Tab-separated table of C-alpha atoms and ligand atoms in Angstrom:
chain	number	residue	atom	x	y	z
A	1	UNK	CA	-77.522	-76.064	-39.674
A	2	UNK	CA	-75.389	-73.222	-40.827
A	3	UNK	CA	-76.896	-70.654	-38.820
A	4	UNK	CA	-74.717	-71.927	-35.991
A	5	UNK	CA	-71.453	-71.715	-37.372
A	6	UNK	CA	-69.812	-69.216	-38.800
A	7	UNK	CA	-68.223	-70.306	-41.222
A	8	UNK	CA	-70.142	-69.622	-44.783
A	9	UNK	CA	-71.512	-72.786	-46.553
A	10	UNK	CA	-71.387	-73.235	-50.100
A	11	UNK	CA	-75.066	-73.549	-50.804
A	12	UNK	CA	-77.028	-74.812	-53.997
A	13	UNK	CA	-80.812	-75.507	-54.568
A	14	UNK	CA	-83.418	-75.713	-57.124
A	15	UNK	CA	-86.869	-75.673	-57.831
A	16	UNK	CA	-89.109	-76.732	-61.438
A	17	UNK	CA	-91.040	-74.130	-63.137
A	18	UNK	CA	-94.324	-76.707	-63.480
A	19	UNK	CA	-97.025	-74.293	-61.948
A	20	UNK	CA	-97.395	-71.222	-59.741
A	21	UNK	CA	-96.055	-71.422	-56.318
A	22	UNK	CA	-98.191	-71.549	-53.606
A	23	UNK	CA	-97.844	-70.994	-49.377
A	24	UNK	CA	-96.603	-74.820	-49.440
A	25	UNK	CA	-93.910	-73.939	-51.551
A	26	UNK	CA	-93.560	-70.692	-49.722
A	27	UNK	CA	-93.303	-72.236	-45.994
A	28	UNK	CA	-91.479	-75.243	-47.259
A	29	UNK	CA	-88.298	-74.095	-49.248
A	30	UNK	CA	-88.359	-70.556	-49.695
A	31	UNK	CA	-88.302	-69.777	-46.293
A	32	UNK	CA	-85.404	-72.067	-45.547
A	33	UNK	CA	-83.640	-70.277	-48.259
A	34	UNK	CA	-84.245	-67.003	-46.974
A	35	UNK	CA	-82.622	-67.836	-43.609
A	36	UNK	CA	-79.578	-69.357	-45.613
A	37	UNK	CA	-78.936	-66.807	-47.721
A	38	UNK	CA	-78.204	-64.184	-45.006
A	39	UNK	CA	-75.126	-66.493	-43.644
A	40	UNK	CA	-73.644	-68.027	-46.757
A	41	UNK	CA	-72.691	-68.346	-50.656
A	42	UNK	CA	-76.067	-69.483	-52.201
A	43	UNK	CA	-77.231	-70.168	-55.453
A	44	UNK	CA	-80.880	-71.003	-56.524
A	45	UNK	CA	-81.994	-71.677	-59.925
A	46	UNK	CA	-85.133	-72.517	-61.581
A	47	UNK	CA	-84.570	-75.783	-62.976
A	48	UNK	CA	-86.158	-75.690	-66.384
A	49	UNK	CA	-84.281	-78.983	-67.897
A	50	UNK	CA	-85.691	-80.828	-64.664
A	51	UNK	CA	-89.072	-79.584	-65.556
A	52	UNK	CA	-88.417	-81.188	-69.158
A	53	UNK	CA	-87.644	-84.670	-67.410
A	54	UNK	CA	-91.629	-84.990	-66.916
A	55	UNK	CA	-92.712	-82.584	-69.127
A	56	UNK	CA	-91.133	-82.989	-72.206
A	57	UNK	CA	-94.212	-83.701	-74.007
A	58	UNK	CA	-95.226	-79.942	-73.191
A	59	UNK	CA	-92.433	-77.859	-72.763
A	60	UNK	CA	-94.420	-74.619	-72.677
A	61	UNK	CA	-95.021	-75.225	-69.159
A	62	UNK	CA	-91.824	-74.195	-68.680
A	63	UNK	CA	-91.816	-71.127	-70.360
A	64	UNK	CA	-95.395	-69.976	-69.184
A	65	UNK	CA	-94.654	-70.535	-65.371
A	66	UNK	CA	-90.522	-69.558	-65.055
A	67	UNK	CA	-90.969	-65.875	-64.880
A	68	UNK	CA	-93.840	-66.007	-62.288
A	69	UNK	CA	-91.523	-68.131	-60.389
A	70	UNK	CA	-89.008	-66.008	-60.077
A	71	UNK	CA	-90.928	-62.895	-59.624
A	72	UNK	CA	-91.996	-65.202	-56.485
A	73	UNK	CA	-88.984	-65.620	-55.222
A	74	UNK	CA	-88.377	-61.790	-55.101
A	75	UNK	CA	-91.267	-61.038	-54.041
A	76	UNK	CA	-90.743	-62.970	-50.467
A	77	UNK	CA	-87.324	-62.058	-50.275
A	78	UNK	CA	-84.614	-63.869	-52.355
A	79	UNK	CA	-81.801	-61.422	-52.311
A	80	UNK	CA	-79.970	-61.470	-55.564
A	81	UNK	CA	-77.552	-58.913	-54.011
A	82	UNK	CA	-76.714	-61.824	-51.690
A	83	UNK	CA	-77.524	-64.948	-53.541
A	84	UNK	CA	-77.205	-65.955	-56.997
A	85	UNK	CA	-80.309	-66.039	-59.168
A	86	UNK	CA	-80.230	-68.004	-62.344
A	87	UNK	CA	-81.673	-70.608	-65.021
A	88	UNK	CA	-80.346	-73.673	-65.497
A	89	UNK	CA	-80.490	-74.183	-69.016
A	90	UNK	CA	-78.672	-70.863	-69.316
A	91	UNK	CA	-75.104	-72.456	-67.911
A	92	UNK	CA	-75.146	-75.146	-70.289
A	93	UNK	CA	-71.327	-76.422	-68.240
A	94	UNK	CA	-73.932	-78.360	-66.254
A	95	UNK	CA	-75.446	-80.575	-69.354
A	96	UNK	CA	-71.374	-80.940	-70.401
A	97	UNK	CA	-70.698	-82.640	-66.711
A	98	UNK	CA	-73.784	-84.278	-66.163
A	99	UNK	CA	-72.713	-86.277	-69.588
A	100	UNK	CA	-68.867	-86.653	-68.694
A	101	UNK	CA	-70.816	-88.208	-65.261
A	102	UNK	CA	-72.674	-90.237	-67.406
A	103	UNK	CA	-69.824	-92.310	-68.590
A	104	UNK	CA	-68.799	-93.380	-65.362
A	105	UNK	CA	-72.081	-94.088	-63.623
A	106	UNK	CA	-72.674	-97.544	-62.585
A	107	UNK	CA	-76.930	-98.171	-64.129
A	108	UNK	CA	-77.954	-99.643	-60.662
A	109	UNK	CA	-77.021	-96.405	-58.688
A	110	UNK	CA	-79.981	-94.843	-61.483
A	111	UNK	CA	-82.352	-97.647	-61.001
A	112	UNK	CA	-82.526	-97.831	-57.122
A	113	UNK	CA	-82.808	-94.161	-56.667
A	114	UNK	CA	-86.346	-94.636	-54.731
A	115	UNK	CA	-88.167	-91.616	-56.438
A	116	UNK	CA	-87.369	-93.585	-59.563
A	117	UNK	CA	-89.851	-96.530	-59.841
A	118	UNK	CA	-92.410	-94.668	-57.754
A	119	UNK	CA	-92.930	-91.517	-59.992
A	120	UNK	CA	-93.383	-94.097	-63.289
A	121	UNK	CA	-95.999	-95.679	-61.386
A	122	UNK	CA	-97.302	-92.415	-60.084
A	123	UNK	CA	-97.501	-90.483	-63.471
A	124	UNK	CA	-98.603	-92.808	-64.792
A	125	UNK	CA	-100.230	-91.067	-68.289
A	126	UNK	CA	-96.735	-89.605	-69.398
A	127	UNK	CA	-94.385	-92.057	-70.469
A	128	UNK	CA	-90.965	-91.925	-68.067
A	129	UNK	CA	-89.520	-94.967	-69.579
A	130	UNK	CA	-86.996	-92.585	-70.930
A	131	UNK	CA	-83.239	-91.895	-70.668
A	132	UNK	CA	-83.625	-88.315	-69.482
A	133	UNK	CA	-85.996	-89.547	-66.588
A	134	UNK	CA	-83.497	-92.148	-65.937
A	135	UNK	CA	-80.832	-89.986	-65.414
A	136	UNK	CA	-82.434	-87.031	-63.788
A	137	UNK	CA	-80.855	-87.096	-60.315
A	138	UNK	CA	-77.407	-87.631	-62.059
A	139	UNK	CA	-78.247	-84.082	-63.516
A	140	UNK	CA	-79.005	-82.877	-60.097
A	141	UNK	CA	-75.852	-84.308	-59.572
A	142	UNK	CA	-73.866	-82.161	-61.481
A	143	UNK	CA	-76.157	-78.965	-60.517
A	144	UNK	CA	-74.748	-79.432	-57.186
A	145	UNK	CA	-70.737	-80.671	-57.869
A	146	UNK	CA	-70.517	-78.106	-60.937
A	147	UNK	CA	-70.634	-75.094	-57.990
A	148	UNK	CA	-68.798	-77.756	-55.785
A	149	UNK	CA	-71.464	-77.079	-52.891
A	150	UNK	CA	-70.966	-77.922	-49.342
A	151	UNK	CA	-74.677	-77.583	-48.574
A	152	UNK	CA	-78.005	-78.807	-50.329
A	153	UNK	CA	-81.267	-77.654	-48.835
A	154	UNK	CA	-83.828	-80.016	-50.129
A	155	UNK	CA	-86.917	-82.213	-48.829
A	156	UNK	CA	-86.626	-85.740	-47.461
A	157	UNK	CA	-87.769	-86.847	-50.921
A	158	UNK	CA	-84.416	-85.283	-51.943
A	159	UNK	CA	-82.047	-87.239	-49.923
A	160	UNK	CA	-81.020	-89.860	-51.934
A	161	UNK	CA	-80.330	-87.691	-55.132
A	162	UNK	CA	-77.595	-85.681	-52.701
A	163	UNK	CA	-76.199	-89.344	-51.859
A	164	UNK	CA	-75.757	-90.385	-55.060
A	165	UNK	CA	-74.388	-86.711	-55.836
A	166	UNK	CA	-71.544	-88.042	-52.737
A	167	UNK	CA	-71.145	-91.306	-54.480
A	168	UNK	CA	-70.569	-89.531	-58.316
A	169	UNK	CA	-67.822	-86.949	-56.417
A	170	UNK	CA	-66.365	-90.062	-54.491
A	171	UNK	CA	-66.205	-91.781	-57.550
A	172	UNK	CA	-65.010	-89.598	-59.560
A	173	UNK	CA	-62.043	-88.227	-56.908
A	174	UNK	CA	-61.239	-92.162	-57.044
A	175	UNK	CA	-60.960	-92.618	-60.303
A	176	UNK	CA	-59.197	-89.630	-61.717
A	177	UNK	CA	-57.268	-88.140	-58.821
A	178	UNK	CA	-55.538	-90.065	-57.004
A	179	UNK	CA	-52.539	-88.962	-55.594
A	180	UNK	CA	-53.736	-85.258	-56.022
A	181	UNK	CA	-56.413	-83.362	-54.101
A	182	UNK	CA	-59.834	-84.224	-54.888
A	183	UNK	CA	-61.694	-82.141	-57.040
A	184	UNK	CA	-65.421	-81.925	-55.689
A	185	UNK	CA	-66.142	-81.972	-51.745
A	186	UNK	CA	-69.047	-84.307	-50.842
A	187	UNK	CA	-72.503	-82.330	-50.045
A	188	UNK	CA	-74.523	-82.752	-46.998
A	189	UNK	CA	-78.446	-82.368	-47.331
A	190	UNK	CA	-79.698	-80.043	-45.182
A	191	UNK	CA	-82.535	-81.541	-44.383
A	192	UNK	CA	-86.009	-79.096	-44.393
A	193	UNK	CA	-88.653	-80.244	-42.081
A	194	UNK	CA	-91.634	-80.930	-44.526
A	195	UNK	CA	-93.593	-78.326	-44.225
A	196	UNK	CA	-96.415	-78.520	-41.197
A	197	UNK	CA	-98.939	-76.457	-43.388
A	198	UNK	CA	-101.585	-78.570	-45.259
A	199	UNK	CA	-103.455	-77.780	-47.838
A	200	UNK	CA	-106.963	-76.117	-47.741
A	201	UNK	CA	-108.768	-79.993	-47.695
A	202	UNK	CA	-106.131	-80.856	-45.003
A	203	UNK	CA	-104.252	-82.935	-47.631
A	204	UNK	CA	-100.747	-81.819	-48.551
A	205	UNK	CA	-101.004	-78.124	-50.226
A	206	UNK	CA	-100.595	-79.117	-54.059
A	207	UNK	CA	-101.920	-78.296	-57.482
A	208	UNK	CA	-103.034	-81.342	-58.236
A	209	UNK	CA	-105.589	-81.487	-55.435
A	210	UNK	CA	-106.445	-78.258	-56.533
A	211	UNK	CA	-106.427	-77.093	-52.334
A	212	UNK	CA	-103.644	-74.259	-52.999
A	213	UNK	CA	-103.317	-70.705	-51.903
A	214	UNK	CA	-101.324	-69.178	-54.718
A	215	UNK	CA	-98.444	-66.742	-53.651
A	216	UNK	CA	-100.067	-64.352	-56.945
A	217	UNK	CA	-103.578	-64.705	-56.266
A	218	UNK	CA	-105.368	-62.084	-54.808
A	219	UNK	CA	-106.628	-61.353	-51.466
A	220	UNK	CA	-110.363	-61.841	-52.522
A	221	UNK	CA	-109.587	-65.264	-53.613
A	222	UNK	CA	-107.871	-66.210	-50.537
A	223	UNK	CA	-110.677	-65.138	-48.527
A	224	UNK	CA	-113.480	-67.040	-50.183
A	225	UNK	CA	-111.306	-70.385	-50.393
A	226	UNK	CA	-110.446	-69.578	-46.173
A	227	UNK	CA	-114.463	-69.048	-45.931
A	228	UNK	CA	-115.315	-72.387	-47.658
A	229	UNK	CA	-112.602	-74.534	-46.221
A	230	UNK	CA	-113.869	-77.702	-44.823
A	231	UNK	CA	-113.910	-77.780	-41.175
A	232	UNK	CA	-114.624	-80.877	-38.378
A	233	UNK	CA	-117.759	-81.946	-39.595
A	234	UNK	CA	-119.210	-82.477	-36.721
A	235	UNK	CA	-119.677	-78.812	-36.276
A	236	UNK	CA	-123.066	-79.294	-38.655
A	237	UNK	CA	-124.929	-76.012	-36.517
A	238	UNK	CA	-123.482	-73.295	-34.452
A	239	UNK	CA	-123.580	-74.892	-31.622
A	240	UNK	CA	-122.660	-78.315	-32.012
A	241	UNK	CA	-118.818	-78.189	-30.459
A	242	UNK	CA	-116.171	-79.516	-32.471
A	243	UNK	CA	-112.611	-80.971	-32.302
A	244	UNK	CA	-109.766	-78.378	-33.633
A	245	UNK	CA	-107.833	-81.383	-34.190
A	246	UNK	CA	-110.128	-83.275	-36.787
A	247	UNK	CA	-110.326	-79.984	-38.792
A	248	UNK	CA	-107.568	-78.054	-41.402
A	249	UNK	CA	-108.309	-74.346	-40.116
A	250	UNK	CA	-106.698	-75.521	-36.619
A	251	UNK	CA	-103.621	-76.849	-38.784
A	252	UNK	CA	-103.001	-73.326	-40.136
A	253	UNK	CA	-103.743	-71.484	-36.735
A	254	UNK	CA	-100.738	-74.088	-35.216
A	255	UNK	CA	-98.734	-71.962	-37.915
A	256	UNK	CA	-99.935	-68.583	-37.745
A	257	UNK	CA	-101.972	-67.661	-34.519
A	258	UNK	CA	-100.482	-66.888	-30.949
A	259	UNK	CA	-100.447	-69.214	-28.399
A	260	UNK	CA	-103.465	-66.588	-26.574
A	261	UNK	CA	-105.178	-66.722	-29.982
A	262	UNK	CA	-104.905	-70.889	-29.907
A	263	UNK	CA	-106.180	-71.446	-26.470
A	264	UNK	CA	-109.248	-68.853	-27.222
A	265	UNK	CA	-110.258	-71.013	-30.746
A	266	UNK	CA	-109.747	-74.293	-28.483
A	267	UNK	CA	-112.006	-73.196	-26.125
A	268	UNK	CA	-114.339	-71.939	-28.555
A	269	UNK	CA	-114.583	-74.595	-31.155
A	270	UNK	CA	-114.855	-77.571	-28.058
A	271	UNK	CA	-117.346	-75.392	-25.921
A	272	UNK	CA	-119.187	-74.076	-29.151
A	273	UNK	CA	-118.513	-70.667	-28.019
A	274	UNK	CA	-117.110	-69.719	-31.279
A	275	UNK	CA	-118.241	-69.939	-34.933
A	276	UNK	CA	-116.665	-71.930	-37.672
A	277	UNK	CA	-116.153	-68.501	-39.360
A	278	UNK	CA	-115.281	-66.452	-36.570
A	279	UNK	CA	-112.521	-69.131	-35.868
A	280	UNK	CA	-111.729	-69.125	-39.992
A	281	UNK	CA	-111.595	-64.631	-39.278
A	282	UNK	CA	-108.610	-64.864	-36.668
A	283	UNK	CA	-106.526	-66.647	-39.360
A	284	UNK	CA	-107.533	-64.650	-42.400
A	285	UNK	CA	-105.844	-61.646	-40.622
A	286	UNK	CA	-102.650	-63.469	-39.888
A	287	UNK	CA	-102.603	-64.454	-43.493
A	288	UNK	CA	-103.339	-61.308	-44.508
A	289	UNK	CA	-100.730	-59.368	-42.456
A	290	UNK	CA	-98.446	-62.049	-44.222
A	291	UNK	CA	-99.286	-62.377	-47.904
A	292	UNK	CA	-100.513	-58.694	-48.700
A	293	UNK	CA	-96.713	-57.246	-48.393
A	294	UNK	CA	-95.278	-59.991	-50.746
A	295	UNK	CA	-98.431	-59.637	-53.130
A	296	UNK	CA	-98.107	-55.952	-53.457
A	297	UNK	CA	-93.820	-56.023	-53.753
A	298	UNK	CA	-94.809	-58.753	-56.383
A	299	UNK	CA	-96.977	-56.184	-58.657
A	300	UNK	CA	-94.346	-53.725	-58.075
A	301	UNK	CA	-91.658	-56.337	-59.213
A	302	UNK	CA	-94.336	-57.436	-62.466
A	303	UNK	CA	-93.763	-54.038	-63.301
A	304	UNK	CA	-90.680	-54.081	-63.752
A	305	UNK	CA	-89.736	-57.537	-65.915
A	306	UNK	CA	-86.744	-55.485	-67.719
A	307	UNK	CA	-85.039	-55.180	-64.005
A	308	UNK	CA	-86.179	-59.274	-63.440
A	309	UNK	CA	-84.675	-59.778	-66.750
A	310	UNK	CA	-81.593	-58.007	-65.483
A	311	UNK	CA	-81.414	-59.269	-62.288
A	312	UNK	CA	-81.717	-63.312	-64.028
A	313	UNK	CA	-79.285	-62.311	-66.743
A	314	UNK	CA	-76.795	-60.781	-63.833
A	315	UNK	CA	-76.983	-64.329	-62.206
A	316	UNK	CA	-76.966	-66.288	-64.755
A	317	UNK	CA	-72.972	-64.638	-65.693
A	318	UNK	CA	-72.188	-64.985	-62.123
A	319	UNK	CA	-72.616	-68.551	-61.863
A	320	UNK	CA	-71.671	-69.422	-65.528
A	321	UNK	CA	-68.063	-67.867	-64.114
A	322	UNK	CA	-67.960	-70.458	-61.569
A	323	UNK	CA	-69.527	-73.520	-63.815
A	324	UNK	CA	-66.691	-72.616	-66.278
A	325	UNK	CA	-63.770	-72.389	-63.484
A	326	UNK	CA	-64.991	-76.353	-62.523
A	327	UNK	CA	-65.184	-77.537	-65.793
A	328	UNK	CA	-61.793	-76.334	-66.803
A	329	UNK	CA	-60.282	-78.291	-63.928
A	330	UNK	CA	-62.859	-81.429	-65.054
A	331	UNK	CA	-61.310	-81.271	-68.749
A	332	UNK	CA	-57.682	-81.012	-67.489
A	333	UNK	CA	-58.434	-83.612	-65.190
A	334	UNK	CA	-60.000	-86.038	-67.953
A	335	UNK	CA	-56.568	-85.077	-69.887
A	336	UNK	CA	-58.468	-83.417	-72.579
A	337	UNK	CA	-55.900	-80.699	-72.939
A	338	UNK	CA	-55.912	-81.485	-76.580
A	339	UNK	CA	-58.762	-79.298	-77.335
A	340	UNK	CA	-57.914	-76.148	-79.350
B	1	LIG	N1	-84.882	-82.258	-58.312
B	1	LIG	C1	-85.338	-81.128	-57.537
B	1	LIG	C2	-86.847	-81.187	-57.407
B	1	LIG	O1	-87.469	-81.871	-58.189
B	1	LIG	C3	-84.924	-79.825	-58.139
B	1	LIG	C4	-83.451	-79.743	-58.285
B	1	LIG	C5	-82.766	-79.885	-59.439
B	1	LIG	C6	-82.496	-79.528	-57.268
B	1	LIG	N2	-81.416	-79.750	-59.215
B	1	LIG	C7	-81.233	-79.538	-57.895
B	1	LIG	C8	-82.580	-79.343	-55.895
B	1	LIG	C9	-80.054	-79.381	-57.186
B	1	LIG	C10	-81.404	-79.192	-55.182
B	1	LIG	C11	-80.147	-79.204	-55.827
B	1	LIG	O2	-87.381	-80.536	-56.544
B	2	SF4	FE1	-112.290	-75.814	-37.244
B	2	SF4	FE2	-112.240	-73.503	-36.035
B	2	SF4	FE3	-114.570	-74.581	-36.779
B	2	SF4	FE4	-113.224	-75.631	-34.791
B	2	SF4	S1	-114.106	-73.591	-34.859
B	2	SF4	S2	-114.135	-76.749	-36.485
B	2	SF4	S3	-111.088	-75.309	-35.437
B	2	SF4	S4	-112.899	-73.889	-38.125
């Protein structure tokens, strides 16, 4: 990845506002952003229009969850000194190219996207026989071209929106400039290892299995959902010995306990030296040493919504400037210098 070279990427990402964010989220994409925004030129936005692709039926999602998102973000370290913070439906240049994409968009590169069929069959009570669903990763598309991005950090589920983001800018270089530079460089995914943490049931961490740890939530909460986690269930009584890897405590102590710390909860849970809870006690510190800094910079940052408001409305100028600069070269290059 970046980190290696020195030269600084061009990076773009989003996220939806759908819910609060939670340690998946957290260990997943947030701290992959964190590293890249040390290095490079990155912008992350909270995708609100994306959120409206499967929620359109209830748009208040959008407006109940965005702020808490973002207050997240801060709150484990996105740097809007370094990186550019922003809303997506606040640089409208991005609805103006996704439809000037539109036009030239063969249907089939839309209907074999593989996210496609599989989310209409997954959601299955909202109705995603739409146009806006259709097009969604043609959006995404333009997120990424409109800030001409070298870079895309995104999940493997991700991939083939940032090829079909190559194929748009191939296509439309091809089409409208030959002869003269090309106007939008083709983005690379940087591909994030899915995140090793699972969720509390040993599932993947998501709202809808309601097995989260919330970024906001507080400590007390954590605690009792650690405490009650399910554990190998062979471990009925004390000392019936168990097997770390049939249970989703050991998952989390392969993330957060040292290597001393691993070998001692081995030991115990296969010998029955150790306790379920004793075992559940080493990790509940390591999460606690880890979550209580963000938690309390997060009140702090609550606090404060006129400097979030600042800091969102700073972001959103700063990459409006550059949305505008790309689609004045767009419009000159679809010769429609006839506007007044
Ligand atoms: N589609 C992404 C998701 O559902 C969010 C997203 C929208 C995005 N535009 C983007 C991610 C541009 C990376 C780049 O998670
Ligand atoms: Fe799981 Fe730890 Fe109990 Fe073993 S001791 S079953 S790893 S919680």
């Amino acid at each position: 990845m970046s980190e290696n070279s020195n030269k600084p990427m061009r990076i773009l990402s989003g996220m939806r506002p759908t819910g609060k964010l939670h340690l998946g989220h957290m260990k997943g994409v947030l701290e992959n952003w964190l590293r890249l925004q040390h290095d490079n030129h990155c912008f992350f936005f909270a995708a609100d229009w994306h959120a409206l692709t499967t929620d359109y039926a209830n748009p208040s999602i959008v407006k109940e969850t965005i702020w808490d998102m973002l207050v997240d973000w801060l709150a484990v370290g996105i740097d809007p000194e370094k990186a550019v913070v922003f809303i997506q439906s606040e640089v409208p240049e991005h609805a103006e190219l996704h439809l000037l994409f539109s036009f030239m968009t063969p249907l089939p590169w839309l209907e074999r996207v593989p996210t496609y069929k599989d989310q209409i069959e997954q959601l299955k009570e909202k109705d995603l026989g739409t146009y806006g669903f259709l097009g969604y990763p043609l959006l995404q598309a333009a997120d990424i071209l409109i800030y001409r991005a070298d870079a895309v950090p995104v999940g493997e589920d991700q991939v083939p929106h940032v090829e079909l983001t190559r194929e748009v800018a191939r296509r439309f270089n091809h089409l409208y400039r030959q002869g003269i530079p090309p106007l939008f460089p083709e983005p690379k995914s940087l591909l994030l290892p899915a995140s090793k943490l699972p969720g509390l049931d040993g599932r993947k961490m998501s709202k809808s299995y309601n097995n989260t740890i919330e970024i906001s939530e507080e400590w007390k909460v954590t605690e009792k959902k650690v405490k009650t986690m399910p554990t190998d269930p062979a471990r009925v009584h004390r000392d019936d010995p168990g097997t770390p890897e049939k249970c989703p405590v050991w998952d989390f102590h392969k993330i957060y306990s040292t290597e001393t710390e691993r070998a001692e909860v081995h030991e115990g849970c296969t010998t029955a030296g150790i306790g379920c809870l004793d075992c559940k006690k080493i990790l509940l510190n390591h999460l606690e040493a880890e979550l209580q800094p963000i938690r309390d910079r997060r009140i702090e940052i609550a606090a404060h919504m006129d400097d979030v408001h600042d800091i969102v409305r700073h972001g959103n100028e700063r990459a409006r400037h550059e949305a505008s600069r790309t689609m004045e070269k767009v419009r000159k290059t679809l010769k429609m210098g006839y506007r007044v």
